[in-house]
Coordinates of C-alpha atoms and ligand atoms in Angstrom, one line a residue:
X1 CA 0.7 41.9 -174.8
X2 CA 4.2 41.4 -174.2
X3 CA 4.1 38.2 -171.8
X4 CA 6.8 36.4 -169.9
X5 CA 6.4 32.3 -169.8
X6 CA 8.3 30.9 -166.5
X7 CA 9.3 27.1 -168.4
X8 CA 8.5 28.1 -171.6
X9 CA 10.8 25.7 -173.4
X10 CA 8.6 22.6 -172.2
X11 CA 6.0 20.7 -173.0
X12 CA 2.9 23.2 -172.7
X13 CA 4.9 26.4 -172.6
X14 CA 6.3 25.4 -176.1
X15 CA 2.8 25.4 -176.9
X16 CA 1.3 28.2 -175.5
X17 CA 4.2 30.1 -177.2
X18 CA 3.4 29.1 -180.6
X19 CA -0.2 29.9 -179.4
X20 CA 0.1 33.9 -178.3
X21 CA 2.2 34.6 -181.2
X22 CA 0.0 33.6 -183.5
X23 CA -2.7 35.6 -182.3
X24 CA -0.4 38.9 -182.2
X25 CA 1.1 38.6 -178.4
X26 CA 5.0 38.7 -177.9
X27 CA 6.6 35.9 -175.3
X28 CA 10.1 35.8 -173.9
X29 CA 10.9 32.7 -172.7
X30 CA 12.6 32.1 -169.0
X31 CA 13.7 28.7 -168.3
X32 CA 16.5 27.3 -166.3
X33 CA 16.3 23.8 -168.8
X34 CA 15.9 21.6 -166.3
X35 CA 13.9 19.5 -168.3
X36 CA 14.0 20.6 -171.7
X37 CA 16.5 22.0 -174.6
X38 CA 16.9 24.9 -175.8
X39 CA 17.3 23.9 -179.1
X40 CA 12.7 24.4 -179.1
X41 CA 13.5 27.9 -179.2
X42 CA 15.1 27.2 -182.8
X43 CA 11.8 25.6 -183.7
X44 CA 9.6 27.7 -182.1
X45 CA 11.5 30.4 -184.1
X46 CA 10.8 28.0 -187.3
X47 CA 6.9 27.4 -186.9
X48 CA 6.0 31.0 -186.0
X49 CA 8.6 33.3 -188.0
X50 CA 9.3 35.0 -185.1
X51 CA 12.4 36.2 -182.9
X52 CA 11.8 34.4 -179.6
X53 CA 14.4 35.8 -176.3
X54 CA 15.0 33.1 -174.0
X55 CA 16.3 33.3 -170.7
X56 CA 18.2 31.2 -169.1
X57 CA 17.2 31.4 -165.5
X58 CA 15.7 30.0 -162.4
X59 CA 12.7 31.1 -160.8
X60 CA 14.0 31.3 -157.5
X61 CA 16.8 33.9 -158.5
X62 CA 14.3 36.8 -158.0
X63 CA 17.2 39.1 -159.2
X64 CA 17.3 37.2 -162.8
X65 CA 13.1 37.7 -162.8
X66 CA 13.1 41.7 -161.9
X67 CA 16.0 41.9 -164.7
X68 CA 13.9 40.1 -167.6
X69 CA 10.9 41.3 -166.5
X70 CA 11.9 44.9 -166.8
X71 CA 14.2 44.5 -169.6
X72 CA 11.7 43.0 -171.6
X73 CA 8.7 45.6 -171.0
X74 CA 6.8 42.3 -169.8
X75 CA 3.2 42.8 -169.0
X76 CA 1.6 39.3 -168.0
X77 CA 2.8 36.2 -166.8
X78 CA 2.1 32.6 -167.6
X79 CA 4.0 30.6 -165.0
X80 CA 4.6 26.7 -166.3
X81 CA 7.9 26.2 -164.6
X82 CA 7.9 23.6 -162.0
X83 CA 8.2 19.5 -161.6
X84 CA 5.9 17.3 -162.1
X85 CA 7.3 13.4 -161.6
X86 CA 4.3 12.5 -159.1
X87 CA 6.9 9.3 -157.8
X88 CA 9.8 11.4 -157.5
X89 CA 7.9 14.1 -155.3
X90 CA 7.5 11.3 -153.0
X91 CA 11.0 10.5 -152.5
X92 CA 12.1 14.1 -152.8
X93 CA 9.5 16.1 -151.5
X94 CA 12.3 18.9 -150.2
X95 CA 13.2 19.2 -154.0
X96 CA 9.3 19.5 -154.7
X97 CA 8.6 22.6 -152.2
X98 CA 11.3 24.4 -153.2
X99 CA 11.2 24.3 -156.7
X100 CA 7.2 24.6 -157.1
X101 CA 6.6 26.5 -153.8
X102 CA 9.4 29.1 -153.5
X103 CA 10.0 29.6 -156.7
X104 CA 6.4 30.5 -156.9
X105 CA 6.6 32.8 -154.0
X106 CA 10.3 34.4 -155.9
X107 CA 7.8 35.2 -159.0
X108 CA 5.1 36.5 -157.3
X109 CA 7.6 39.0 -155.3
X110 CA 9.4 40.0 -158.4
X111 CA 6.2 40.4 -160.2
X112 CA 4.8 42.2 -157.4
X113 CA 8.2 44.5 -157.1
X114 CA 7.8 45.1 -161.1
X115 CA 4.3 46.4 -161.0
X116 CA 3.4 43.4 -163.2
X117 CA 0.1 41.6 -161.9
X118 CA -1.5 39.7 -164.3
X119 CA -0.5 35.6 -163.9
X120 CA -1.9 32.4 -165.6
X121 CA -0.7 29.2 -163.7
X122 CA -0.4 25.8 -164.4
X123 CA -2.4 24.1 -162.2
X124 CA -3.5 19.9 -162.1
X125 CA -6.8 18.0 -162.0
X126 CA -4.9 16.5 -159.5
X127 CA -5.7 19.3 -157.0
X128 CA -8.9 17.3 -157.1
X129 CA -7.9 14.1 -154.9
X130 CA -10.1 11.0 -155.4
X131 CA -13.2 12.2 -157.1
X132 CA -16.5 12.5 -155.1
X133 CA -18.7 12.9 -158.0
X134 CA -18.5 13.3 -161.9
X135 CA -17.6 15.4 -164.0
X136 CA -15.5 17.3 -161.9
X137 CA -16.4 20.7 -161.8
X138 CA -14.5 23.7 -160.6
X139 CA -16.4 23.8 -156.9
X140 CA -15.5 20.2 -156.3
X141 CA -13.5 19.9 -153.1
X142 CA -9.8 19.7 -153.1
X143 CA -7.1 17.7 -151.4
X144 CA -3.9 16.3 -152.6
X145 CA -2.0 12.8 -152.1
X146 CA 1.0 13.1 -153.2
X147 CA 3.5 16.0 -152.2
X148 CA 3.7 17.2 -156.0
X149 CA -0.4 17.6 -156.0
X150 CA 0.2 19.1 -152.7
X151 CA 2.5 21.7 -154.2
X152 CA 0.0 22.8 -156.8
X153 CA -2.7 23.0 -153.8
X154 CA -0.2 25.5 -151.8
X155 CA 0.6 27.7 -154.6
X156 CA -3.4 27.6 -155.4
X157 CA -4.1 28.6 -151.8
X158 CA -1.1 31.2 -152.1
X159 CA -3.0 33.0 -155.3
X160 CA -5.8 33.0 -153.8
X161 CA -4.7 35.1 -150.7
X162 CA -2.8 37.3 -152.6
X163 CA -5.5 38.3 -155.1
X164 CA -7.8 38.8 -151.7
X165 CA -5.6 41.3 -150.5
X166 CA -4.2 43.2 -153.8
X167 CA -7.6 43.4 -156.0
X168 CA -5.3 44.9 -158.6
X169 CA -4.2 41.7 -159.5
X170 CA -5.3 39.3 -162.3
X171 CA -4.9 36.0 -162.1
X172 CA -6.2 32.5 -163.7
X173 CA -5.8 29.2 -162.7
X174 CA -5.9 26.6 -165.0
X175 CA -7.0 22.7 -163.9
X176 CA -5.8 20.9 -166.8
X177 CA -6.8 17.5 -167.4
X178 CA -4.3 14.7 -169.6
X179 CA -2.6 16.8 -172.0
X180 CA -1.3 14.9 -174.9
X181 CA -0.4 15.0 -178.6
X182 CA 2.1 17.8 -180.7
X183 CA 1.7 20.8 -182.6
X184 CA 0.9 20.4 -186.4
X185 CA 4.5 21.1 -187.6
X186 CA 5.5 18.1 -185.7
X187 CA 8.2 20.3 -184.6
X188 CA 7.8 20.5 -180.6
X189 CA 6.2 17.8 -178.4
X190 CA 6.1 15.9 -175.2
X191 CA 9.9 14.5 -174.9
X192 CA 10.4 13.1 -171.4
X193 CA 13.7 12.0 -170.3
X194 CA 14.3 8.2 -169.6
X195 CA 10.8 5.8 -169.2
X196 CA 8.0 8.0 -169.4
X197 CA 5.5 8.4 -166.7
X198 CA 2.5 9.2 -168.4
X199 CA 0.6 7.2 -170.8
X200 CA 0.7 8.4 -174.2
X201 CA 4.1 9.1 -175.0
X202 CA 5.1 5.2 -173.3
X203 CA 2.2 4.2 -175.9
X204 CA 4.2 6.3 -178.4
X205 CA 7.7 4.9 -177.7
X206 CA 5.7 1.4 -177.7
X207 CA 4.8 1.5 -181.3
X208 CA 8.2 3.3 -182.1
X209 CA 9.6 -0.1 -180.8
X210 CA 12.0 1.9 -178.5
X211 CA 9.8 -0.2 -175.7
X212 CA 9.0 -3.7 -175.9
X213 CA 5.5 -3.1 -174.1
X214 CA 2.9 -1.0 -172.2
X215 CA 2.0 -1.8 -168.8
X216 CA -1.6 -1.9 -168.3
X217 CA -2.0 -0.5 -164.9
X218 CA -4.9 -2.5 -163.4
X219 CA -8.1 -4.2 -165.1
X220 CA -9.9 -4.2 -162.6
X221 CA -11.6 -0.7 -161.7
X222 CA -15.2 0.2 -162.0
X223 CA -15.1 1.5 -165.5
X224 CA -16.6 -0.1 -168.6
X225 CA -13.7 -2.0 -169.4
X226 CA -11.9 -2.1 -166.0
X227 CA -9.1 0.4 -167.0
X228 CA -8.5 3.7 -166.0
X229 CA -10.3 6.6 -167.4
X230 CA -8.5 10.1 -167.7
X231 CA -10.0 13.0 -169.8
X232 CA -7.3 13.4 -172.7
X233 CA -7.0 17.1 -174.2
X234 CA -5.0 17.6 -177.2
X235 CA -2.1 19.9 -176.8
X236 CA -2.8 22.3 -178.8
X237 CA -6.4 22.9 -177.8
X238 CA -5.1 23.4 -174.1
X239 CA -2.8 26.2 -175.7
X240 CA -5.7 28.0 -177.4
X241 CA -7.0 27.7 -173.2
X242 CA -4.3 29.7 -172.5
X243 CA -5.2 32.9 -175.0
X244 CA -8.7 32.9 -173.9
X245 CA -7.5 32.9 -170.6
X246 CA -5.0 35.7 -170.5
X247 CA -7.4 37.7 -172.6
X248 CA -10.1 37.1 -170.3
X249 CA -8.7 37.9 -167.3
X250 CA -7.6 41.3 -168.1
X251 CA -11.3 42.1 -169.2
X252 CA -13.0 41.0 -165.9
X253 CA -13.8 42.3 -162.3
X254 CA -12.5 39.1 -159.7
X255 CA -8.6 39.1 -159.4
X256 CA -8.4 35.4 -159.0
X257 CA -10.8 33.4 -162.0
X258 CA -10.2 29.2 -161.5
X259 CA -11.2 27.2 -165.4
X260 CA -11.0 23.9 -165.5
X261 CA -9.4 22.7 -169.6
X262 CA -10.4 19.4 -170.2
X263 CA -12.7 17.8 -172.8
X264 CA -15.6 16.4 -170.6
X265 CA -14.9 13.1 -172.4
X266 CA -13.5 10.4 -170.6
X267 CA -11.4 7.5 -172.6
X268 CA -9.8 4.0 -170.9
X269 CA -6.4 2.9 -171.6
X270 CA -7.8 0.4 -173.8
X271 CA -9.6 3.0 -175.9
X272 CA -6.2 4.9 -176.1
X273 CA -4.5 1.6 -177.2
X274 CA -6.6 0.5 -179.3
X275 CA -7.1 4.0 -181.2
X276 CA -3.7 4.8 -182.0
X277 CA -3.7 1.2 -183.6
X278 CA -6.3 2.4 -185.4
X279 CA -5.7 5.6 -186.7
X280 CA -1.8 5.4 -187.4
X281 CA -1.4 1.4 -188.5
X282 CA 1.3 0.2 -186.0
X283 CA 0.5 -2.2 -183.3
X284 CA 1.4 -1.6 -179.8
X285 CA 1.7 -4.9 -177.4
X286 CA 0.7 -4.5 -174.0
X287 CA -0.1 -6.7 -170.7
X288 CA -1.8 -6.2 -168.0
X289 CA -0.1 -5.0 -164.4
X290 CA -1.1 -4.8 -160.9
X291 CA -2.4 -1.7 -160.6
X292 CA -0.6 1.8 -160.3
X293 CA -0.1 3.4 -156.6
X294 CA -2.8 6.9 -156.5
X295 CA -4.4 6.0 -159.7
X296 CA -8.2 6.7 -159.8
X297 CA -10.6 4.9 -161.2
X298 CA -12.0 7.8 -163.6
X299 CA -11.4 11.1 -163.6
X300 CA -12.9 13.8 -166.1
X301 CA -13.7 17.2 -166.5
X302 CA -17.0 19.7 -166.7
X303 CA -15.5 21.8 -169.0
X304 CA -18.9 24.2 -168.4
X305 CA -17.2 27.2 -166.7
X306 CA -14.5 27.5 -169.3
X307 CA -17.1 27.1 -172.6
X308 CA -19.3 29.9 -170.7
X309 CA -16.7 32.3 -169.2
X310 CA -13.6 31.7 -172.0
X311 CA -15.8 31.2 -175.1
X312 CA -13.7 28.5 -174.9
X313 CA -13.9 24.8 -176.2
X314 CA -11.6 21.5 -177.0
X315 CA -11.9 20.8 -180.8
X316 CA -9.8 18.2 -181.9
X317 CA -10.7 14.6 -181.5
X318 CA -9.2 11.4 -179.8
X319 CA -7.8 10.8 -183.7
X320 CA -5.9 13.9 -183.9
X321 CA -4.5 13.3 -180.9
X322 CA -3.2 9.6 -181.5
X323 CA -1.8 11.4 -184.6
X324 CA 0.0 13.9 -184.1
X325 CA 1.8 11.9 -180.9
X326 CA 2.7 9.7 -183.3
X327 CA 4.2 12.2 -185.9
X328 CA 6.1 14.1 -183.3
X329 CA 7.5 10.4 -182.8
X330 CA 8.3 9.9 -186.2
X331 CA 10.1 13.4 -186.2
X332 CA 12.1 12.1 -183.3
X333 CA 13.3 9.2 -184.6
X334 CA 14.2 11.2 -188.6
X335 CA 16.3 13.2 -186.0
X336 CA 17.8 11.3 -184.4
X337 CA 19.0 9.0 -187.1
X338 CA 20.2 12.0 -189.1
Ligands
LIG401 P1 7.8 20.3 -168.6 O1 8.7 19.7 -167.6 O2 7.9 19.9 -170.0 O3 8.0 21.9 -168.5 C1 8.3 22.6 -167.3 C2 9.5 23.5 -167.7 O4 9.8 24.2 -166.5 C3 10.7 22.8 -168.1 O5 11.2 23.4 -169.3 C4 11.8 23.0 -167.0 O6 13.1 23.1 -167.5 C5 11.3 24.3 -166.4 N1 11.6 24.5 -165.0 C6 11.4 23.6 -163.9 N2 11.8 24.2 -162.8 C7 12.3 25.4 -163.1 C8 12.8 26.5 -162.3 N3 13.0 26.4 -161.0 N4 13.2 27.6 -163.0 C9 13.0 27.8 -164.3 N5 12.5 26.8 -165.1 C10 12.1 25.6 -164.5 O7 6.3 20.1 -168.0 P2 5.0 20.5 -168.7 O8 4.2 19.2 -169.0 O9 5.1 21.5 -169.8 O10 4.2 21.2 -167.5 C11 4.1 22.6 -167.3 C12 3.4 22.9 -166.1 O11 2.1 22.3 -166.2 C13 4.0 22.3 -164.8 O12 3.9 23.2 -163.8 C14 3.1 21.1 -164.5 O13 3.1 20.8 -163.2 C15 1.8 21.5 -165.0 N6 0.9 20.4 -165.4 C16 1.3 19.5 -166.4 C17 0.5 18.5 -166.7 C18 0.9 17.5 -167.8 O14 0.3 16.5 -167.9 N7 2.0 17.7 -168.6 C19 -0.7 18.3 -166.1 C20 -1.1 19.2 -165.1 C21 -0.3 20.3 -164.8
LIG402 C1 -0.6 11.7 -163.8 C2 -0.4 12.1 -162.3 C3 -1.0 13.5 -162.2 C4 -0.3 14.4 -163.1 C5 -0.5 13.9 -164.6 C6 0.3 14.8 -165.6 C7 -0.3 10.1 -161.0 C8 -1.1 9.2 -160.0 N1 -1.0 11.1 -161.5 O1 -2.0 11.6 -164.1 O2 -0.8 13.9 -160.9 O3 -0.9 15.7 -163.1 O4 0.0 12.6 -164.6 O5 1.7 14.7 -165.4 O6 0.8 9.8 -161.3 N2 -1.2 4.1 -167.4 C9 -0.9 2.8 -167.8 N3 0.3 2.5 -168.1 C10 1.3 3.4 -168.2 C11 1.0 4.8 -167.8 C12 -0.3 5.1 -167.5 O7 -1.8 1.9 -167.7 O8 2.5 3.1 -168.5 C13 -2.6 4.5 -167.1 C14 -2.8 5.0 -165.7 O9 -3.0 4.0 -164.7 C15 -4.0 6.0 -165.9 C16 -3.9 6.4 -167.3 O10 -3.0 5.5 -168.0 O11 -5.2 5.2 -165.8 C17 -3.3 7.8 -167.5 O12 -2.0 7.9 -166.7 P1 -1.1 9.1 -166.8 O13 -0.8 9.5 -168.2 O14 0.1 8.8 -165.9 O15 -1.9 10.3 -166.2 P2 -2.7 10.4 -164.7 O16 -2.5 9.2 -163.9 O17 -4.1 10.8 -165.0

């Protein structure tokens, strides 16, 4: 399939790119690069031997989404663009609606106007809220508590009515769980500007020694060792989510399909310290803070619906992970000595 990917030069997008076109699909990326570089179309380009079109674009110009979305002969949509800084949707909710919400409602118009109706979208574990029970699975109830989980819930809500009154369309949500690690090549990985957010790439930077410590956010939750637990998947399993996902939902009766992609295992801070220590020799110092506004105590997947429905499951371990974070980090810091 030819497939569009809204934010394809981020994180997962990056990817999921790499991901299709090795199993014969054809992407064109759209991205406005608000929060990455186009220079990952270069190495995208590198690891797969491939011509990769981006476009530079926002998704609420629906003009600029008819245009590549005809031009291009695109036939699905995977739709990744959108923000995710949990803290900064709280101070900037306005920015958070607009971006996440409109411009999903701009692609779902232009898609709509193109005769193109097959979608995968990003969606969070955070659409969860606290956990009532574990492992989550896909009929636990949701909430949000934070305006960026709110987003996600909207836009989840907005599919939902959309595929109950067009059954012609195809779409899947995806729940994913703690995405973390880099592609093989050690070409494209999780780069966020400034002080991270998220835990592995501070850990990352930590042992890099471009920060002087990790925060431990809170020791004292109901967990074995009083730190958080989060289900970590590695990046590139999540990608292989994505094929199964898109290839599914074309082959299936409901227009709307919701897959959790998470690993089912659950791992504490500590654990996540102590095994990149481990596995790539480098220490990484850390104290422990007062605990984290919103955090949960645990939160991890069933990862059921997805093995049974997808054919789908995570294969690499907490090891690969730890490694190839760290050798995306190393790549990083070649680079940018060069
Ligand atoms: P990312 O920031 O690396 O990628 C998002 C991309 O979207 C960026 O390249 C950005 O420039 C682009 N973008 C943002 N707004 C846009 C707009 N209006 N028009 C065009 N492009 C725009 O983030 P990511 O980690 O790759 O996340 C991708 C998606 O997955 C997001 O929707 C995010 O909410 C969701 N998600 C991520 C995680 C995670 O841990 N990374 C977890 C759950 C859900
Ligand atoms: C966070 C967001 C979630 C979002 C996800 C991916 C919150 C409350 N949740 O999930 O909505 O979908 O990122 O972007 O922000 N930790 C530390 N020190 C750090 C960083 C994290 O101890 O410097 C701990 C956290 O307390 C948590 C675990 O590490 O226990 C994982 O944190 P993080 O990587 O931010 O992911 P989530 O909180 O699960």
């Amino acid at each position: 399939m030819n497939i569009l990917l809204t934010g394809g030069t981020g994180y997962i997008g990056s990817h999921v790119a790499a991901a299709l076109i090795s199993t014969g699909h054809e992407v064109v990326c759209f991205d406005n690069l608000a929060n990455s570089d186009a220079v990952v179309i270069d190495r995208l380009e590198a690891i797969t031997g491939t011509a990769i079109p981006l476009v530079v674009g926002d998704i609420r110009d629906g003009d600029a989404l008819r245009h590549a979305l005809t031009e291009h002969g695109v036939e699905a949509v995977i739709h990744f663009a959108g923000l995710k800084a949990v803290g900064e949707s709280v101070a900037q909710p306005i920015k958070y609606y607009d971006n996440n919400v409109r411009g999903t409602l701009s692609l779902v118009e232009a898609m709509a106007d193109c005769g193109v109706k097959t979608l995968v979208f990003s969606s969070s574990a955070t659409v969860y809220g606290e956990p009532r029970y574990l492992p989550l699975d896909e009929s636990h109830p949701t909430s949000a508590t934070n305006p960026y989980g709110r987003t996600k819930l909207m836009i989840e809500e907005m599919l939902t009515d959309i595929a109950a009154a067009d059954p012609d369309w195809r779409i899947a949500t995806l729940r994913y769980f703690n995405p973390v690690g880099a592609h093989d090549s050690g070409l494209i990985g999780e780069n966020p500007n400034g002080i991270p957010n998220n835990l592995m790439p501070f850990i990352s930077r930590v042992a890099a020694g471009r920060l002087a410590e990790l925060s431990v956010f809170g020791n004292d939750y109901d967990t074995p060792d009083g730190t958080g637990v989060r289900d970590y998947i590695h990046i590139v399993d999540l990608a292989d989510g994505h094929v199964a996902a898109l290839d599914t939902i074309v082959k299936i009766e409901p227009a709307l399909s919701t897959w959790n992609l998470g690993t089912g295992q659950g791992y504490s801070v500590l654990d996540m310290v102590e095994a990149f220590e481990r596995v790539n020799s480098v220490r990484v110092p850390y104290r422990v803070a007062p605990r984290r506004d919103g955090d949960v105590a645990s939160c991890y997947a069933s990862p059921e619906r997805a093995a049974r429905e997808l054919g789908w499951t995570a294969q690499r371990d907490l090891e690969a992970m730890c490694a190839s974070s760290w050798s995306f980090e190393r790549t990083l810091a070649m680079r940018n000595s060069d």
